[in-house]
Amino acid sequence: MINYILHLADNALIYGHRLSEWCGHGPILEVDMALSNIALDNIGAARSLYQYAATIEGNGKTEDSYPYQRDVREFKNVLLVEMPNGDFADTIARSLFFDAYQFLFYTALQKSSDKQLASIAEKSLKEVTYHLRFSKEWTIRMGDGTEESKQKIQHAINELWSYTGEMFDASDVEKQMIETGIAPDIASLKPMWEQIISDTLEEATLSFPIQMQGAWFQKGGKTGVHTEYMGFLLAEMQYLQKSYPGLEW
Amino acid sequence: MSNNEWPLWEIFIRSKAGLDHKHVGSLHATDAQMAIEMARDVYTRRQEGISIWAVESINIHASNPDDAASFFDPMNDKVYRHPTFYDLPDELTHM
């Protein structure tokens, strides 16, 4: 159970952390604030989940124990969310893929047999509905924009495509949770996810990268096998707590 | 307007049902939809509102400050235009 909650929390935290890296670097002020808002929504969802994990585990754990005191192999987020921000198109493509997933996932998680997870899902769903609207909107604007923006967003979609399969590929932890009715069956979300993505790409006059059925994809994050990017991300995120353990503002 | 600049929009927010939309500031956006979405992120992140209006700034026409003397000053000495200028009979309690 705790490993499952941490997987969900890590997804939200690492995604939120990546988006927070845009703070102060957004292409324009308004988008800078939008990305920061979305980052905070995700970090907020992660906090709720880490708090829940801490109450289950006990042992003096707090919500901060998990983000700051674990090593890279103990993080169980999908590889997609640790992908670097790249340019704005790369960030939007990653957001589109993950927001669409989160939207379907939280919708389904509302029916979890675990009341706490169901209520976190309900709260997060409102936020994610807006995140998805934002990433869809920008995908369409770039795809249906200039030659340059179209080429960039298509490139980003193609590049990140191989990281999308992992979201629907249940790990052993997830399989157990699906059996007990705590977790939704993520594989069943895949056709709906593909529909959201293909509708968006069509409206954006972009092409759907490859046939997804049976396509090869990157995976490992769910079992703690991360890309080289993850170590750098954690180094920055955990630096303060590792140098000055227990430091508070 | 230069070609690289997105148009400027004025944003109006209604904070509660029943109140009117108030001007809160401005932002740059390429069209009305983007202006409203950006206003959501820039101006309503602390629960400031429940409704947003966006008006492209070039559509706002303003009075000229140079006209202030003739427009507004003459009202200075016309206190009789305020209802409080008049003495009311004591019997009228709910004014």
Coordinates of C-alpha atoms in Angstrom, one line a residue:
Chain A
M1 CA 0.0 0.0 0.0
I2 CA 2.7 2.5 1.0
N3 CA 4.7 1.8 -2.1
Y4 CA 1.7 2.5 -4.2
I5 CA 1.0 5.8 -2.5
L6 CA 4.6 6.8 -2.9
H7 CA 4.5 6.0 -6.6
L8 CA 1.6 8.4 -7.0
A9 CA 3.2 11.0 -4.8
D10 CA 6.5 10.7 -6.7
N11 CA 4.8 11.2 -10.0
A12 CA 3.2 14.4 -8.8
L13 CA 6.3 15.7 -7.0
I14 CA 8.8 15.2 -9.8
Y15 CA 6.4 16.5 -12.4
G16 CA 5.7 19.5 -10.2
H17 CA 9.4 20.0 -9.6
R18 CA 10.2 20.0 -13.3
L19 CA 7.5 22.6 -13.9
S20 CA 8.7 24.7 -11.0
E21 CA 12.1 25.0 -12.8
W22 CA 10.3 27.3 -15.3
C23 CA 9.6 29.8 -12.5
G24 CA 11.3 33.0 -13.5
H25 CA 12.2 31.6 -17.0
G26 CA 8.8 31.4 -18.7
P27 CA 8.6 32.7 -22.2
I28 CA 6.2 35.4 -21.0
L29 CA 5.1 36.5 -17.5
E30 CA 1.6 35.1 -17.9
V31 CA 2.9 31.6 -18.9
D32 CA 5.5 31.7 -16.2
M33 CA 2.8 32.1 -13.6
A34 CA 0.6 29.5 -15.2
L35 CA 3.4 26.9 -15.1
S36 CA 4.2 27.9 -11.5
N37 CA 0.6 27.5 -10.6
I38 CA 0.5 24.0 -12.2
A39 CA 3.7 23.1 -10.5
L40 CA 2.3 24.1 -7.1
D41 CA -0.9 22.1 -7.7
N42 CA 1.2 19.0 -8.3
I43 CA 3.4 19.6 -5.4
G44 CA 0.3 20.2 -3.3
A45 CA -1.1 16.8 -4.4
A46 CA 2.2 15.2 -3.7
R47 CA 2.1 16.6 -0.1
S48 CA -1.3 15.1 0.6
L49 CA -0.1 11.8 -0.6
Y50 CA 3.2 11.9 1.4
Q51 CA 1.3 12.9 4.5
Y52 CA -1.0 9.9 4.0
A53 CA 2.0 7.7 3.5
A54 CA 3.6 9.1 6.7
T55 CA 0.5 8.4 8.8
I56 CA 0.5 4.8 7.5
E57 CA 4.1 4.1 8.0
G58 CA 4.4 5.9 11.4
N59 CA 8.0 5.5 12.7
G60 CA 8.5 9.3 13.0
K61 CA 8.1 9.8 9.2
T62 CA 6.8 13.1 8.0
E63 CA 5.8 14.4 4.6
D64 CA 9.3 15.7 4.2
S65 CA 11.0 12.3 4.8
Y66 CA 10.1 10.9 1.4
P67 CA 11.1 13.7 -0.9
Y68 CA 14.3 14.7 0.9
Q69 CA 15.6 11.5 2.5
R70 CA 15.3 8.9 -0.2
D71 CA 17.8 8.0 -2.9
V72 CA 17.2 7.8 -6.5
R73 CA 16.3 4.1 -6.6
E74 CA 13.6 4.6 -4.0
F75 CA 11.7 7.0 -6.2
K76 CA 9.0 5.3 -8.2
N77 CA 7.8 8.0 -10.6
V78 CA 7.4 7.2 -14.3
L79 CA 10.3 8.2 -16.5
L80 CA 8.2 10.7 -18.4
V81 CA 7.9 13.2 -15.6
E82 CA 11.7 13.4 -14.9
M83 CA 12.4 14.2 -18.6
P84 CA 14.2 17.6 -18.7
N85 CA 12.1 20.7 -19.6
G86 CA 14.0 21.3 -22.9
D87 CA 12.3 24.1 -24.7
F88 CA 8.7 25.2 -24.3
A89 CA 7.5 22.7 -26.9
D90 CA 9.2 19.8 -25.0
T91 CA 7.6 20.9 -21.8
I92 CA 4.1 21.2 -23.3
A93 CA 4.4 17.8 -25.0
R94 CA 5.3 16.2 -21.7
S95 CA 2.5 18.1 -20.0
L96 CA 0.0 17.0 -22.6
F97 CA 0.9 13.4 -22.2
F98 CA 1.0 13.4 -18.4
D99 CA -2.0 15.8 -17.8
A100 CA -4.2 13.6 -20.0
Y101 CA -3.1 10.6 -18.0
Q102 CA -3.6 12.3 -14.7
F103 CA -7.0 13.4 -15.8
L104 CA -8.2 9.9 -16.6
F105 CA -6.3 8.4 -13.6
Y106 CA -7.8 10.7 -11.0
T107 CA -11.3 10.3 -12.5
A108 CA -11.0 6.6 -12.0
L109 CA -9.2 6.8 -8.6
Q110 CA -12.3 8.6 -7.2
K111 CA -13.9 5.2 -7.1
S112 CA -11.0 3.7 -5.1
S113 CA -12.0 1.5 -2.2
D114 CA -9.6 3.6 -0.1
K115 CA -11.5 6.7 1.0
Q116 CA -8.4 8.8 1.5
L117 CA -7.1 8.2 -2.0
A118 CA -10.6 8.8 -3.4
S119 CA -10.8 12.1 -1.7
I120 CA -7.3 13.2 -2.8
A121 CA -8.3 12.2 -6.3
E122 CA -11.5 14.3 -6.2
K123 CA -9.6 17.4 -5.1
S124 CA -6.8 16.9 -7.6
L125 CA -9.2 16.3 -10.5
K126 CA -10.4 19.9 -10.5
E127 CA -6.9 21.1 -10.8
V128 CA -5.8 18.6 -13.4
T129 CA -8.8 19.5 -15.5
Y130 CA -7.4 22.9 -15.9
H131 CA -3.8 21.6 -16.4
L132 CA -5.0 19.5 -19.3
R133 CA -6.9 22.4 -20.8
F134 CA -3.7 24.5 -20.6
S135 CA -1.5 21.8 -22.3
K136 CA -4.0 21.0 -24.9
E137 CA -4.5 24.7 -25.7
W138 CA -0.8 25.3 -26.2
T139 CA -0.3 22.1 -28.2
I140 CA -3.0 23.3 -30.6
R141 CA -1.6 26.9 -30.7
M142 CA 1.9 25.6 -31.5
G143 CA 0.8 22.9 -34.0
D144 CA -1.5 25.3 -35.8
G145 CA 0.9 28.2 -35.4
T146 CA 4.0 29.1 -37.4
E147 CA 6.2 26.7 -39.4
E148 CA 8.8 26.8 -36.6
S149 CA 6.3 26.2 -33.7
K150 CA 4.7 23.3 -35.6
Q151 CA 8.1 21.7 -36.2
K152 CA 9.1 22.1 -32.6
I153 CA 6.0 20.6 -31.0
Q154 CA 5.9 17.7 -33.5
H155 CA 9.5 17.0 -32.7
A156 CA 8.8 17.1 -29.0
I157 CA 5.7 14.8 -29.4
N158 CA 7.8 12.2 -31.3
E159 CA 10.7 12.4 -29.0
L160 CA 8.7 11.8 -25.8
W161 CA 6.4 9.2 -27.3
S162 CA 8.4 6.3 -26.1
Y163 CA 8.0 7.4 -22.5
T164 CA 4.2 7.3 -22.6
G165 CA 3.8 3.5 -22.6
E166 CA 5.1 3.1 -19.0
M167 CA 2.1 4.9 -17.6
F168 CA -0.2 2.1 -18.6
D169 CA 2.1 -0.8 -17.8
A170 CA 1.2 -1.9 -14.3
S171 CA 4.1 -2.7 -12.0
D172 CA 3.8 -5.6 -9.4
V173 CA 2.8 -3.0 -6.8
E174 CA 0.1 -1.6 -9.0
K175 CA -1.2 -5.1 -9.9
Q176 CA -1.7 -5.9 -6.3
M177 CA -3.6 -2.6 -5.7
I178 CA -5.7 -3.2 -8.8
E179 CA -6.7 -6.6 -7.5
T180 CA -7.9 -5.2 -4.2
G181 CA -9.9 -2.4 -5.8
I182 CA -7.7 0.4 -4.4
A183 CA -6.2 1.3 -7.7
P184 CA -7.9 1.7 -11.1
D185 CA -6.9 -0.6 -13.9
I186 CA -4.5 1.7 -15.7
A187 CA -4.3 -0.5 -18.8
S188 CA -8.0 0.2 -19.4
L189 CA -7.3 4.0 -19.4
K190 CA -5.0 3.7 -22.5
P191 CA -7.7 3.8 -25.2
M192 CA -9.3 6.9 -23.7
W193 CA -5.8 8.5 -23.3
E194 CA -5.0 7.8 -27.0
Q195 CA -8.3 9.3 -27.9
I196 CA -7.6 12.6 -26.0
I197 CA -4.1 12.7 -27.6
S198 CA -5.2 12.0 -31.1
D199 CA -8.1 14.4 -31.0
T200 CA -5.7 17.1 -29.7
L201 CA -3.1 16.4 -32.3
E202 CA -5.7 16.4 -35.0
E203 CA -7.0 19.8 -34.0
A204 CA -3.4 21.0 -33.8
T205 CA -2.8 19.7 -37.4
L206 CA -0.1 17.4 -36.1
S207 CA 0.5 13.8 -36.8
F208 CA 0.1 10.9 -34.4
P209 CA 3.7 9.6 -34.0
I210 CA 3.4 5.8 -34.5
Q211 CA 1.0 3.0 -34.0
M212 CA 0.9 2.5 -30.3
Q213 CA -0.2 -1.0 -30.3
G214 CA 2.8 -3.2 -29.5
A215 CA 5.2 -0.3 -29.9
W216 CA 8.3 -0.5 -27.9
F217 CA 8.6 1.9 -25.0
Q218 CA 11.0 3.0 -22.3
K219 CA 10.3 1.9 -18.7
G220 CA 11.9 1.5 -15.3
G221 CA 10.8 4.5 -13.2
K222 CA 8.1 2.5 -11.5
T223 CA 10.7 0.0 -10.2
G224 CA 13.3 2.7 -9.4
V225 CA 15.4 2.4 -12.5
H226 CA 15.6 6.0 -13.6
T227 CA 17.3 8.0 -16.4
E228 CA 20.5 9.9 -15.8
Y229 CA 18.4 13.1 -15.5
M230 CA 16.8 11.9 -12.2
G231 CA 20.1 12.1 -10.2
F232 CA 20.6 15.7 -11.2
L233 CA 17.1 16.6 -10.4
L234 CA 17.3 15.1 -6.9
A235 CA 20.7 16.7 -6.3
E236 CA 19.2 20.1 -6.7
M237 CA 15.9 19.3 -4.9
Q238 CA 17.6 17.6 -1.9
Y239 CA 20.7 19.7 -1.6
L240 CA 19.6 21.9 1.3
Q241 CA 18.3 19.0 3.4
K242 CA 21.3 16.9 2.7
S243 CA 23.8 19.7 3.6
Y244 CA 21.8 20.9 6.6
P245 CA 19.6 18.0 7.8
G246 CA 16.4 19.1 9.4
L247 CA 16.9 22.8 8.5
E248 CA 13.7 24.8 8.6
W249 CA 12.8 28.2 7.2
Chain B
M1 CA 1.8 48.2 -32.3
S2 CA 5.0 46.4 -33.1
N3 CA 4.8 43.0 -34.7
N4 CA 6.5 41.1 -31.9
E5 CA 4.2 42.4 -29.2
W6 CA 1.0 40.6 -28.4
P7 CA -1.9 42.9 -27.9
L8 CA -2.7 44.3 -24.5
W9 CA -5.9 43.3 -22.7
E10 CA -7.7 44.8 -19.7
I11 CA -8.9 42.4 -17.2
F12 CA -12.1 42.7 -15.1
I13 CA -12.9 40.3 -12.3
R14 CA -16.1 39.8 -10.4
S15 CA -15.3 38.7 -6.9
K16 CA -18.8 37.5 -5.9
A17 CA -22.2 36.8 -7.4
G18 CA -24.1 40.0 -7.3
L19 CA -21.1 42.4 -7.4
D20 CA -19.9 44.1 -10.5
H21 CA -16.8 43.3 -12.5
K22 CA -13.8 45.5 -11.4
H23 CA -10.7 46.4 -13.3
V24 CA -7.8 44.5 -11.9
G25 CA -5.0 45.1 -14.4
S26 CA -3.8 44.1 -17.8
L27 CA -1.9 41.4 -19.7
H28 CA -0.6 40.5 -23.1
A29 CA -2.3 37.7 -25.1
T30 CA -2.8 36.8 -28.7
D31 CA -6.6 36.5 -28.5
A32 CA -9.6 36.7 -26.2
Q33 CA -9.5 33.0 -25.1
M34 CA -5.8 33.2 -24.2
A35 CA -6.5 36.5 -22.4
I36 CA -9.1 34.9 -20.2
E37 CA -7.0 31.8 -19.5
M38 CA -4.0 33.9 -18.6
A39 CA -6.2 36.2 -16.4
R40 CA -7.2 33.1 -14.5
D41 CA -3.6 32.3 -13.8
V42 CA -2.4 35.9 -13.1
Y43 CA -5.4 37.4 -11.3
T44 CA -7.5 34.7 -9.7
R45 CA -4.9 32.5 -8.1
R46 CA -5.8 33.7 -4.6
Q47 CA -9.6 33.2 -5.0
E48 CA -10.1 36.7 -6.2
G49 CA -13.0 35.9 -8.5
I50 CA -15.7 33.9 -10.0
S51 CA -16.0 35.6 -13.4
I52 CA -13.6 37.2 -15.8
W53 CA -14.0 39.8 -18.6
A54 CA -11.2 40.6 -21.0
V55 CA -11.4 43.7 -23.2
E56 CA -8.7 44.5 -25.7
S57 CA -7.1 47.7 -24.5
I58 CA -7.4 49.5 -27.8
N59 CA -11.2 49.2 -27.4
I60 CA -11.2 51.3 -24.2
H61 CA -11.7 54.9 -24.8
A62 CA -10.7 57.3 -22.0
S63 CA -11.4 60.8 -21.0
N64 CA -8.5 63.2 -21.5
P65 CA -6.8 64.4 -18.3
D66 CA -6.5 67.8 -19.9
D67 CA -10.3 68.1 -19.8
A68 CA -10.4 67.6 -16.1
A69 CA -10.9 71.3 -15.3
S70 CA -14.0 71.5 -17.4
F71 CA -15.2 68.0 -16.9
F72 CA -15.0 67.5 -13.2
D73 CA -14.1 70.7 -11.3
P74 CA -17.4 72.4 -11.8
M75 CA -19.1 69.8 -9.6
N76 CA -17.0 70.9 -6.6
D77 CA -19.4 73.5 -5.3
K78 CA -22.7 71.8 -6.1
V79 CA -23.4 70.2 -2.8
Y80 CA -27.1 70.3 -3.4
R81 CA -26.7 67.4 -5.8
H82 CA -26.0 65.1 -2.9
P83 CA -29.1 63.8 -1.1
T84 CA -27.3 64.5 2.2
F85 CA -27.6 68.3 1.5
Y86 CA -31.3 68.2 2.3
D87 CA -32.8 68.2 5.8
L88 CA -35.2 65.4 6.2
P89 CA -38.3 65.4 8.4
D90 CA -37.7 63.5 11.6
E91 CA -40.5 61.1 10.7
L92 CA -38.4 59.7 7.8
T93 CA -36.2 57.2 9.5
H94 CA -35.2 54.9 6.7
M95 CA -33.3 57.1 4.3

